[in-house]
């Protein structure tokens, strides 16, 4: 596809349920970011991949959050034992590096609602 | 914390220029000013960036003051489709790696009205 895609677009989970959110970045983009966006706030960094390597996971809010990108393309963000405070939009971005300028291409996000 | 300050909201009449201000008084010499926007239910979209010179592309113009402590994003002929939250972001030159993550503030909610 031409852009970053994410699935599902909407997910409703019961508290305590595990969820998996998928990101398909633009083909050939080496770097990939995950962000969390709470209602009324700007996106906040969660984690970063370069190819299959997760080089920074400092933004993950707890050990219930886990991300992977095993083949350096598709990435999955998994949240175990979801809590109400996990309700947010989860955004994925892949990076086109041009003249050392970071242009991030974002997907539409997955809106997670935990009941 | 974000290094920028923006008004929380602005209105603009359709067809008129929208001028969105941003203060970044602590910007350092190697930091760029980026603008992204986020239309409802979509991910943020890159608009433009600059270092010290004014910049223009097909979407917008960016005017940076001589002391680089503030900037203005200009949408020359706003349309209803420009209604979005606009984020001004300051960050250093990107060499790759996780420092490339964008630090968003709350942005300015621009409402373009007919």
Short mmCIF file of C-alpha atoms in Angstrom, two decimals:
data_model
loop_
_atom_site.label_atom_id
_atom_site.label_comp_id
_atom_site.label_asym_id
_atom_site.label_seq_id
_atom_site.Cartn_x
_atom_site.Cartn_y
_atom_site.Cartn_z
CA UNK A 1 0.00 0.00 0.00
CA UNK A 2 0.95 3.62 -0.32
CA UNK A 3 0.88 4.50 3.35
CA UNK A 4 1.12 3.12 6.87
CA UNK A 5 -1.81 0.93 7.80
CA UNK A 6 -2.95 -0.20 11.23
CA UNK A 7 -5.44 -2.79 12.33
CA UNK A 8 -7.87 -3.01 13.86
CA UNK A 9 -8.99 0.62 13.64
CA UNK A 10 -11.13 0.19 16.74
CA UNK A 11 -10.82 -2.31 19.57
CA UNK A 12 -13.00 -2.68 22.63
CA UNK A 13 -11.57 -4.87 25.35
CA UNK A 14 -12.79 -5.93 28.75
CA UNK A 15 -10.46 -5.09 31.61
CA UNK A 16 -7.93 -7.88 32.00
CA UNK A 17 -8.09 -8.98 28.37
CA UNK A 18 -4.96 -9.15 26.21
CA UNK A 19 -4.91 -7.20 22.93
CA UNK A 20 -2.62 -7.11 19.89
CA UNK A 21 -2.39 -4.09 17.62
CA UNK A 22 -0.81 -4.38 14.19
CA UNK A 23 1.18 -1.88 12.15
CA UNK A 24 2.14 -2.28 8.48
CA UNK A 25 4.76 0.38 7.72
CA UNK A 26 5.65 1.75 4.32
CA UNK A 27 7.74 -0.79 2.46
CA UNK A 28 11.44 -0.17 2.83
CA UNK A 29 11.19 2.14 5.82
CA UNK A 30 13.78 0.98 8.29
CA UNK A 31 12.68 2.90 11.36
CA UNK A 32 9.36 2.50 13.11
CA UNK A 33 7.87 4.28 16.11
CA UNK A 34 4.86 3.56 18.31
CA UNK A 35 3.06 6.39 20.09
CA UNK A 36 0.17 6.52 22.56
CA UNK A 37 -2.33 9.37 22.35
CA UNK A 38 -4.71 9.98 25.22
CA UNK A 39 -7.89 11.96 24.61
CA UNK A 40 -7.15 15.65 24.12
CA UNK A 41 -3.39 15.18 24.27
CA UNK A 42 -0.61 14.97 21.72
CA UNK A 43 0.95 11.61 20.91
CA UNK A 44 3.59 10.31 23.32
CA UNK A 45 6.51 8.07 22.41
CA UNK A 46 6.32 4.43 23.39
CA UNK A 47 9.03 2.52 21.55
CA UNK A 48 11.35 2.52 18.53
CA UNK A 49 12.56 -0.13 16.10
CA UNK A 50 15.34 -0.08 13.58
CA UNK A 51 14.67 -3.04 11.32
CA UNK A 52 13.88 -5.91 13.70
CA UNK A 53 15.80 -4.47 16.62
CA UNK A 54 13.90 -2.70 19.37
CA UNK A 55 16.43 -0.03 20.26
CA UNK A 56 14.39 2.04 22.69
CA UNK A 57 11.45 0.99 24.81
CA UNK A 58 11.78 3.70 27.41
CA UNK A 59 8.29 5.05 26.74
CA UNK A 60 6.40 1.85 27.44
CA UNK A 61 4.27 2.63 30.53
CA UNK A 62 4.49 -0.78 32.16
CA UNK A 63 5.72 -4.33 31.66
CA UNK A 64 2.27 -5.20 30.39
CA UNK A 65 3.23 -3.51 27.13
CA UNK A 66 5.30 -5.46 24.65
CA UNK A 67 6.22 -4.69 21.03
CA UNK A 68 7.90 -6.74 18.36
CA UNK A 69 8.94 -6.49 14.73
CA UNK A 70 10.41 -9.93 14.02
CA UNK A 71 11.15 -9.54 10.31
CA UNK A 72 11.81 -5.85 10.25
CA UNK A 73 8.54 -4.90 8.57
CA UNK A 74 5.20 -5.53 10.30
CA UNK A 75 5.13 -4.61 13.98
CA UNK A 76 2.77 -5.68 16.73
CA UNK A 77 2.09 -3.86 19.99
CA UNK A 78 0.69 -6.20 22.61
CA UNK A 79 -0.93 -5.13 25.84
CA UNK A 80 -1.50 -7.78 28.46
CA UNK A 81 -4.17 -7.62 31.16
CA UNK A 82 -5.56 -4.33 29.85
CA UNK A 83 -6.58 -1.63 32.30
CA UNK A 84 -8.92 1.31 31.83
CA UNK A 85 -5.97 3.72 31.77
CA UNK A 86 -4.73 1.94 28.64
CA UNK A 87 -7.65 3.43 26.70
CA UNK A 88 -6.09 5.62 24.03
CA UNK A 89 -5.27 5.82 20.35
CA UNK A 90 -2.13 3.89 19.46
CA UNK A 91 -0.25 5.32 16.51
CA UNK A 92 2.47 3.77 14.43
CA UNK A 93 4.87 5.82 12.31
CA UNK A 94 7.52 4.79 9.84
CA UNK A 95 10.36 7.08 8.95
CA UNK A 96 11.62 8.38 5.65
CA UNK A 97 15.06 9.79 6.22
CA UNK A 98 15.94 12.46 3.69
CA UNK A 99 19.04 14.57 4.06
CA UNK A 100 19.10 13.65 7.75
CA UNK A 101 15.62 15.09 8.13
CA UNK A 102 13.12 12.97 9.97
CA UNK A 103 9.83 12.81 8.15
CA UNK A 104 7.51 10.46 9.96
CA UNK A 105 4.56 8.92 8.19
CA UNK A 106 1.79 8.01 10.60
CA UNK A 107 -0.90 5.40 10.31
CA UNK A 108 -4.51 6.18 11.18
CA UNK A 109 -4.14 4.65 14.62
CA UNK A 110 -6.01 2.05 16.60
CA UNK A 111 -8.51 3.40 19.13
CA UNK A 112 -8.49 1.09 22.14
CA UNK A 113 -11.31 1.31 24.66
CA UNK A 114 -10.99 -0.75 27.81
CA UNK A 115 -14.25 -1.25 29.69
CA UNK B 1 7.88 18.32 28.19
CA UNK B 2 7.29 19.99 24.85
CA UNK B 3 9.63 22.88 24.15
CA UNK B 4 6.96 24.92 22.41
CA UNK B 5 3.96 27.04 23.38
CA UNK B 6 0.90 27.35 21.14
CA UNK B 7 -2.55 28.85 21.64
CA UNK B 8 -5.06 26.08 22.36
CA UNK B 9 -7.48 27.12 19.64
CA UNK B 10 -8.02 29.48 16.71
CA UNK B 11 -10.76 30.19 14.20
CA UNK B 12 -10.31 31.16 10.59
CA UNK B 13 -12.76 32.03 7.84
CA UNK B 14 -12.70 29.83 4.78
CA UNK B 15 -10.58 31.33 2.02
CA UNK B 16 -8.63 33.55 4.36
CA UNK B 17 -5.06 33.01 5.54
CA UNK B 18 -4.61 31.09 8.76
CA UNK B 19 -1.61 32.23 10.80
CA UNK B 20 -0.67 29.84 13.57
CA UNK B 21 1.91 31.10 16.07
CA UNK B 22 4.41 29.09 18.06
CA UNK B 23 6.85 30.19 20.74
CA UNK B 24 10.07 28.24 21.18
CA UNK B 25 12.21 30.60 23.20
CA UNK B 26 14.64 27.90 24.39
CA UNK B 27 15.44 26.59 20.91
CA UNK B 28 19.11 25.79 20.42
CA UNK B 29 21.21 26.37 17.34
CA UNK B 30 20.97 22.85 15.95
CA UNK B 31 17.24 22.46 16.43
CA UNK B 32 14.70 22.59 13.65
CA UNK B 33 11.09 23.71 13.83
CA UNK B 34 8.67 21.11 12.51
CA UNK B 35 4.95 21.40 11.95
CA UNK B 36 2.56 18.49 11.85
CA UNK B 37 -1.22 18.47 11.77
CA UNK B 38 -3.77 15.91 12.84
CA UNK B 39 -7.16 15.79 11.22
CA UNK B 40 -9.88 14.14 13.27
CA UNK B 41 -9.53 10.32 13.39
CA UNK B 42 -6.30 10.36 11.43
CA UNK B 43 -2.64 10.15 12.37
CA UNK B 44 -0.46 13.26 12.36
CA UNK B 45 0.70 14.49 8.96
CA UNK B 46 3.98 16.24 8.25
CA UNK B 47 3.55 19.80 6.89
CA UNK B 48 6.85 21.62 6.80
CA UNK B 49 10.06 22.22 8.69
CA UNK B 50 12.75 24.90 8.87
CA UNK B 51 15.95 25.90 10.60
CA UNK B 52 16.28 29.66 10.25
CA UNK B 53 15.17 30.62 6.78
CA UNK B 54 11.56 30.98 5.80
CA UNK B 55 10.25 27.95 3.97
CA UNK B 56 7.37 27.34 1.59
CA UNK B 57 5.92 24.20 0.09
CA UNK B 58 2.66 23.20 -1.52
CA UNK B 59 0.91 23.02 1.81
CA UNK B 60 2.10 26.01 3.79
CA UNK B 61 4.70 28.65 4.56
CA UNK B 62 6.84 28.79 7.66
CA UNK B 63 8.12 32.12 8.93
CA UNK B 64 10.82 31.96 11.60
CA UNK B 65 11.84 35.12 13.45
CA UNK B 66 15.42 36.26 13.19
CA UNK B 67 16.16 35.30 16.81
CA UNK B 68 14.45 31.92 16.14
CA UNK B 69 12.42 32.20 19.34
CA UNK B 70 9.10 32.03 17.55
CA UNK B 71 7.59 31.02 14.25
CA UNK B 72 4.33 31.22 12.34
CA UNK B 73 2.77 28.62 10.11
CA UNK B 74 0.74 30.19 7.34
CA UNK B 75 -1.98 28.42 5.40
CA UNK B 76 -2.55 30.99 2.65
CA UNK B 77 -6.13 30.08 1.69
CA UNK B 78 -7.66 27.94 4.40
CA UNK B 79 -10.33 25.43 3.44
CA UNK B 80 -12.72 23.43 5.59
CA UNK B 81 -10.40 20.46 5.13
CA UNK B 82 -7.68 22.34 7.01
CA UNK B 83 -9.65 22.02 10.23
CA UNK B 84 -7.25 20.06 12.45
CA UNK B 85 -4.93 20.21 15.43
CA UNK B 86 -1.62 21.77 14.44
CA UNK B 87 1.52 20.80 16.33
CA UNK B 88 4.72 22.84 16.42
CA UNK B 89 7.70 20.66 17.38
CA UNK B 90 11.31 21.56 18.00
CA UNK B 91 13.93 18.90 17.57
CA UNK B 92 17.54 18.41 16.61
CA UNK B 93 18.84 17.27 13.27
CA UNK B 94 18.00 13.60 12.84
CA UNK B 95 20.82 11.17 12.39
CA UNK B 96 18.73 8.10 12.98
CA UNK B 97 17.88 6.29 16.14
CA UNK B 98 15.28 6.75 18.77
CA UNK B 99 16.08 10.40 19.30
CA UNK B 100 13.97 10.81 16.22
CA UNK B 101 10.81 10.46 18.27
CA UNK B 102 8.64 13.55 18.09
CA UNK B 103 7.68 15.33 21.29
CA UNK B 104 4.19 16.70 20.78
CA UNK B 105 2.51 19.29 22.95
CA UNK B 106 -1.24 19.87 22.87
CA UNK B 107 -1.12 21.87 19.66
CA UNK B 108 -3.56 24.45 18.32
CA UNK B 109 -7.01 23.35 17.29
CA UNK B 110 -7.75 25.30 14.11
CA UNK B 111 -11.39 25.55 13.11
CA UNK B 112 -12.00 26.81 9.58
CA UNK B 113 -15.51 28.15 9.28
CA UNK B 114 -17.57 28.73 6.12
#
